[in-house]
Coordinates of C-alpha atoms and ligand atoms in Angstrom, one line a residue:
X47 CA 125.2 116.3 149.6
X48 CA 127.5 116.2 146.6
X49 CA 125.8 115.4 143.4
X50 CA 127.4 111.7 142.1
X51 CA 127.1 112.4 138.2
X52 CA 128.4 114.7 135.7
X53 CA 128.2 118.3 136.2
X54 CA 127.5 118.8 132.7
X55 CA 125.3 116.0 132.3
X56 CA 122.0 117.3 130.8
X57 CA 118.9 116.3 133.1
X58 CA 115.7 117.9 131.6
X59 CA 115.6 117.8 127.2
X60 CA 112.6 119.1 125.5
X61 CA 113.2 118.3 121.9
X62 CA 110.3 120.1 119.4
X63 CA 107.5 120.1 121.9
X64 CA 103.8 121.0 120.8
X65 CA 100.9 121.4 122.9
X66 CA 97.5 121.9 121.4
X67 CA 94.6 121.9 123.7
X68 CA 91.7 121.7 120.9
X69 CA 92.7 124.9 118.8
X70 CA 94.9 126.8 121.1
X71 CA 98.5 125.9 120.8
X72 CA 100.1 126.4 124.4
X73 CA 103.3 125.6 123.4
X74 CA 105.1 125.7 119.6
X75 CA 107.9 123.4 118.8
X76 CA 109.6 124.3 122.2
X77 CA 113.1 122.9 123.0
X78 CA 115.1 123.4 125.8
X79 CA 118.0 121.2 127.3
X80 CA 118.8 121.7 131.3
X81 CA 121.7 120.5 133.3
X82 CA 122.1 118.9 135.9
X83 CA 122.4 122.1 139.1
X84 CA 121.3 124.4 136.8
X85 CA 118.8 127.4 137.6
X86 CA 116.5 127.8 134.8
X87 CA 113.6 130.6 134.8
X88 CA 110.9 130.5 132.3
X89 CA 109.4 134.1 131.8
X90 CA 106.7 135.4 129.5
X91 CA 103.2 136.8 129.3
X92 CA 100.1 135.1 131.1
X93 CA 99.2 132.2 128.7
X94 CA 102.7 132.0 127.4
X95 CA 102.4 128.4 128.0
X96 CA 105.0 128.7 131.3
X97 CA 102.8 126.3 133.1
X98 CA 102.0 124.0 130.3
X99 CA 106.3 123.6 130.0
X100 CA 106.5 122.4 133.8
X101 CA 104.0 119.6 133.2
X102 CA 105.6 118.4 130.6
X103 CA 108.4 117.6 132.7
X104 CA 106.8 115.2 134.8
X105 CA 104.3 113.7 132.8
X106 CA 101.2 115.9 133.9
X107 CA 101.2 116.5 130.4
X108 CA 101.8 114.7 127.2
X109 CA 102.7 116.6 123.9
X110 CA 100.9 116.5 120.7
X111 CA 104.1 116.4 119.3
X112 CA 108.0 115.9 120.4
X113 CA 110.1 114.3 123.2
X114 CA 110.6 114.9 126.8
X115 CA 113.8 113.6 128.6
X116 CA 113.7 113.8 132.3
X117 CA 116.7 111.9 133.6
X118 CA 117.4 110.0 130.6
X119 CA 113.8 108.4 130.6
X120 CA 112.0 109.5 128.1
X121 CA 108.7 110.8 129.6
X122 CA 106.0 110.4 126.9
X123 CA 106.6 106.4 126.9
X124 CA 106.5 105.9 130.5
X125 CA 103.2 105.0 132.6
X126 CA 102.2 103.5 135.6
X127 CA 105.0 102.5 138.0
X128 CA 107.5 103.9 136.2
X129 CA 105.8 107.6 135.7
X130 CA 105.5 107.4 139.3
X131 CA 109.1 106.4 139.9
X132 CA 110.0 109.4 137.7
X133 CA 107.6 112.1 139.5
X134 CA 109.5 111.0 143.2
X135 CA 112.6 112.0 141.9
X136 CA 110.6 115.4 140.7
X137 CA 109.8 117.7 142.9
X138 CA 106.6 120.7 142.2
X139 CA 106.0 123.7 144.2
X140 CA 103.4 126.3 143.6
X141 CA 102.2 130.0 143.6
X142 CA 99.8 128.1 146.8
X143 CA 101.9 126.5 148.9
X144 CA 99.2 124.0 149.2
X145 CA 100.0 122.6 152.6
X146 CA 97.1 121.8 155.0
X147 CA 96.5 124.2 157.1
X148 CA 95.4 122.3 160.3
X149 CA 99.0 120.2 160.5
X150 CA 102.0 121.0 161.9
X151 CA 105.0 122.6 159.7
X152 CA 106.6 118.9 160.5
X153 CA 103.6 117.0 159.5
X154 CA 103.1 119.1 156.6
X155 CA 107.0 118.3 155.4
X156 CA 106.7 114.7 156.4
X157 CA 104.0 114.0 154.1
X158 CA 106.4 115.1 151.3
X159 CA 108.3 111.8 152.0
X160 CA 108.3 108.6 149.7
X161 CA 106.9 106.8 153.0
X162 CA 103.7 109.2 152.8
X163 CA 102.5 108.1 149.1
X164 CA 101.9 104.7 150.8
X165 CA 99.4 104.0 153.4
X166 CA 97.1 106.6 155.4
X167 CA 98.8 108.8 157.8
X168 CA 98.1 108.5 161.1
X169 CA 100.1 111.8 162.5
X170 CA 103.2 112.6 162.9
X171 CA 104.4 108.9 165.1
X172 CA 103.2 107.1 162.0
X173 CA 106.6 108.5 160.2
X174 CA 109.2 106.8 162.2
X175 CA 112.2 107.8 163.5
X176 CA 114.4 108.7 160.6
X177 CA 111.8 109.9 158.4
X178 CA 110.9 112.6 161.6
X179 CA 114.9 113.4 162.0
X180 CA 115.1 113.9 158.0
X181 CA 111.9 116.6 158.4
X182 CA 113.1 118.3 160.6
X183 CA 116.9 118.6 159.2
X184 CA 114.6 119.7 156.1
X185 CA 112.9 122.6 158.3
X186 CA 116.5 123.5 159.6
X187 CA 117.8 123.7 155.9
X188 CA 115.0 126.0 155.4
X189 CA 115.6 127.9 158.4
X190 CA 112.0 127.0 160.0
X191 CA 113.5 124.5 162.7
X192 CA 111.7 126.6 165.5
X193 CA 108.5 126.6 163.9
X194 CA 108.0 122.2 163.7
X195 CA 105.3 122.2 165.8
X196 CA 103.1 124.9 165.0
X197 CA 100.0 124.9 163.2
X198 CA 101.0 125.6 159.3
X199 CA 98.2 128.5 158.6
X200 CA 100.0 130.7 161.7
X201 CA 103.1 131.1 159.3
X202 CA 103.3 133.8 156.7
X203 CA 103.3 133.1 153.0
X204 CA 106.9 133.6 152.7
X205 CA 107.6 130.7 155.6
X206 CA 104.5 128.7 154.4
X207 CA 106.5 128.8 151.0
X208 CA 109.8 127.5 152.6
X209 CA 107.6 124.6 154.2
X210 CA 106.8 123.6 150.8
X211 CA 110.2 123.7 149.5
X212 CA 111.3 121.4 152.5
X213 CA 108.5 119.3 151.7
X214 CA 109.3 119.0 148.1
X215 CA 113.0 118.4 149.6
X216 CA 111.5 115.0 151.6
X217 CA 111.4 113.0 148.3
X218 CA 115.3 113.4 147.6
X219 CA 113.8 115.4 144.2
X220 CA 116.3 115.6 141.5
X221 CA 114.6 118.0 139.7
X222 CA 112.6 120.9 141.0
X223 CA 110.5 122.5 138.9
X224 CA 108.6 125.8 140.8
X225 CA 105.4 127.4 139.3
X226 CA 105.3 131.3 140.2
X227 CA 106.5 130.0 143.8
X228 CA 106.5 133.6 144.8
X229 CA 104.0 135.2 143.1
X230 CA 101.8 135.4 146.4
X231 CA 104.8 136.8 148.2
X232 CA 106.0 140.6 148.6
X233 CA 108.7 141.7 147.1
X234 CA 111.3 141.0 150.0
X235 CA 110.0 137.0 150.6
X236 CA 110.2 136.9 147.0
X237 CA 114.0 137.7 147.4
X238 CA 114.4 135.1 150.1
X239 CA 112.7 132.0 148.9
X240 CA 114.6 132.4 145.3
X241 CA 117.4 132.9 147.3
X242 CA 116.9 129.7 149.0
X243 CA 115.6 127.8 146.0
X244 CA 119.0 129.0 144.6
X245 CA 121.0 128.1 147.3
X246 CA 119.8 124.3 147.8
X247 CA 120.2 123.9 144.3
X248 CA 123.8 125.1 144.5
X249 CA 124.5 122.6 147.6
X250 CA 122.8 119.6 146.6
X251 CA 123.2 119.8 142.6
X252 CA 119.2 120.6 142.2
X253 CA 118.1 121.1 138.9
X254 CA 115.5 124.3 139.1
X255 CA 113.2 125.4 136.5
X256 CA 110.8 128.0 137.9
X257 CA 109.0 130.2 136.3
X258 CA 108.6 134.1 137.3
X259 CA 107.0 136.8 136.4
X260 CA 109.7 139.4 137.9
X261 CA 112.1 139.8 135.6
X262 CA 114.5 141.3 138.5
X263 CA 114.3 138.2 140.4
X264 CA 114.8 135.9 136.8
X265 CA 118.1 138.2 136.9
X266 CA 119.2 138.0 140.1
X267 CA 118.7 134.2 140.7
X268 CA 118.6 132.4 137.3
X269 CA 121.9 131.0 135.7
X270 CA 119.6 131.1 132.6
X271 CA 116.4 133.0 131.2
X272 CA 113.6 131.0 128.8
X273 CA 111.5 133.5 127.2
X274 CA 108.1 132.0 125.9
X275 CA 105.6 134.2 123.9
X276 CA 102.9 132.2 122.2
X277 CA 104.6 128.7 123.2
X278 CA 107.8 129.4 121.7
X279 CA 110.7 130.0 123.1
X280 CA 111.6 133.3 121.9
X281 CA 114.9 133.6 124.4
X282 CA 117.5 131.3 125.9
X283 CA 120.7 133.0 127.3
X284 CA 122.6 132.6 130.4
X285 CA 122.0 135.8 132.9
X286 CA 125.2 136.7 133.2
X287 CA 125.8 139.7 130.9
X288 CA 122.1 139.9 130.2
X289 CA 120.7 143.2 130.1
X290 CA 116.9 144.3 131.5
X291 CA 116.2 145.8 128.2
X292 CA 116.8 142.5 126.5
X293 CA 115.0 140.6 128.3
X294 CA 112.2 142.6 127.9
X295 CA 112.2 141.6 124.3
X296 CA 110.5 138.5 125.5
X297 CA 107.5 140.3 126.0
X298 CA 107.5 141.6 122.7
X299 CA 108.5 144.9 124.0
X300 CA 111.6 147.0 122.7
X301 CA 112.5 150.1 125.5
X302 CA 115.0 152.1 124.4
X303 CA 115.2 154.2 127.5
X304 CA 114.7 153.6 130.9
X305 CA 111.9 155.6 131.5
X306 CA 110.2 153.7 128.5
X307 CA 111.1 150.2 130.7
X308 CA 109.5 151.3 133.6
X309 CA 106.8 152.2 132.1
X310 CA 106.7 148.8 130.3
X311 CA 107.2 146.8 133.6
X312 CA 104.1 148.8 134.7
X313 CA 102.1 147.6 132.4
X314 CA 103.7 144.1 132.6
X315 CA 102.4 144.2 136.2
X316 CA 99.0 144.6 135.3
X317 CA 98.6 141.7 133.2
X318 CA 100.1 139.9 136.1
X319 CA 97.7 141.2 138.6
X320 CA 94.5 140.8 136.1
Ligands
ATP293 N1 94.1 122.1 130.3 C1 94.0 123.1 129.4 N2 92.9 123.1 128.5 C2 92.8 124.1 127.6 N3 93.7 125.1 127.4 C3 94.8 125.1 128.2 C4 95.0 124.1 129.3 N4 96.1 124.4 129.9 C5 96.6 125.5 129.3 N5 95.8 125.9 128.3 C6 96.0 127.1 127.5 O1 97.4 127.0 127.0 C7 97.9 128.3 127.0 C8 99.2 128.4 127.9 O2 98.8 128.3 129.2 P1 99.7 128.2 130.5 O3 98.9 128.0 131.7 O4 100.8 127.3 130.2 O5 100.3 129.7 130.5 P2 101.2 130.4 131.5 O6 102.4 131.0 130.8 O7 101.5 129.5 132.7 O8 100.3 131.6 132.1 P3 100.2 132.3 133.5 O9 101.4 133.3 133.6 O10 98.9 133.0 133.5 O11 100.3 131.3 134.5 C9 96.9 129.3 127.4 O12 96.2 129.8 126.3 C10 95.9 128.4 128.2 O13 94.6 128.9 128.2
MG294 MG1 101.1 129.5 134.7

């Protein structure tokens, strides 16, 4: 599908955003424009306020202070219907997959479809027609055609993953915005479902902002790097030309050899995995 708008046309604006839950500030007069098919990767240090960003963008969140443009609606005024219309053209995927376990893949990617939000399901004949040919292209774009019919918990987290991103696909999203999508995943599923996340929003003019905690992956897939620390955005550089060492700056962390990076990342980890 080829995108119908401006290449250059800015999709996602966060102008001066503050977040205070009680006296913790998540996030600190953040800004941060994102256009449209552009790969954005937020990184920074558990409680960075990474998370707190992404529900900003479709309303799961509203900011003590500052704007949000998603699509050139401005989120903080909208409610009801229209917040709603906004979030289908937004799609969310997380570190859990969060499909249900005792469905079919294709089930499990149909209910990502606008038909799904109304009415109860009924299984996978309640869908119609086209809304079961448009699943299962989805599962094909995700290379998971084969696996329609199968229960969703006998896939690994890797595939369970790319079930979710074909899910998220069902609503014709806009904007994708991923939450640590791989941070259950080895190292090589990790590669492939950025890969993909990459690719479809290549193709079909996606806007992606996903946030990591491999700052590897940030390099190899982003077209640009957000650094939080504390809720500000301490970073904003397109990848190309970015070095390791500099963006390791974002975690407050100069290495001024490699051995010293290593060792950083180490530690990095650990924070990660506490
Ligand atoms: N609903 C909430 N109520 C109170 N405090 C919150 C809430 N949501 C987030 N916070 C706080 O805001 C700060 C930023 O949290 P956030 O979850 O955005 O960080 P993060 O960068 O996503 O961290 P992680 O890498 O661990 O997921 C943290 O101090 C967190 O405790
Ligand atoms: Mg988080």
């Amino acid at each position: 599908m080829t995108p119908q708008t401006d290449p250059a046309e800015t999709v996602v604006s966060l102008e001066g955003i503050t977040k205070r839950f009680g006296t913790t500030v998540a996030l600190d007069d953040a800004s941060l424009s994102v256009r449209r098919g552009e790969v954005v990767v937020l990184l920074g240090l558990s409680g960075s306020g990474k998370s707190t960003l992404l529900r900003h963008v479709d309303g799961l969140e509203r900011p003590t202070d500052g704007r949000v443009t998603v699509l050139g609606r401005e989120v903080t005024g909208l409610s009801g219907r229209a917040l709603r219309e906004l979030r289908s053209e937004v799609g969310f995927i997380f570190q859990q997959f969060e499909l249900v376990p005792s469905l079919t893949v294709l089930e499990n990617v149909l209910t990502g479809s606008l038909a799904a939000v109304r009415g109860p399901r009924l299984g996978l004949w309640s869908y119609g027609r086209a809304a079961r040919a448009e699943g299962l292209a989805r599962l094909e774009r995700v290379g998971l055609l084969e696996r329609a019919y199968q229960r969703a918990d006998t896939l690994s987290g890797g595939q369970q993953q790319r079930v979710a991103i074909a899910r998220a696909l069902m609503q014709r999203p806009q904007v994708l915005l991923a939450d640590e999508p791989v941070a259950s995943l080895d190292p090589e599923s990790s590669d492939q479902v950025m890969a993909l996340i990459r690719e479809i929003a290549v193709d079909e003019g996606l806007t992606v902002i996903c946030s990591l905690h491999q700052v590897d992956l940030a390099l190899s897939w982003a077209d640009r790097i957000v650094g939080l620390r504390h809720g500000a955005v301490v970073l904003d550089t397109e990848t190309e030309g970015l070095s390791k060492a500099q963006v390791m700056e974002i975690y407050g962390r100069v290495a001024t050899s490699t051995d010293q990076l290593a060792a950083i990342e180490l530690e990095l980890a650990g924070d990660v995995a506490r």
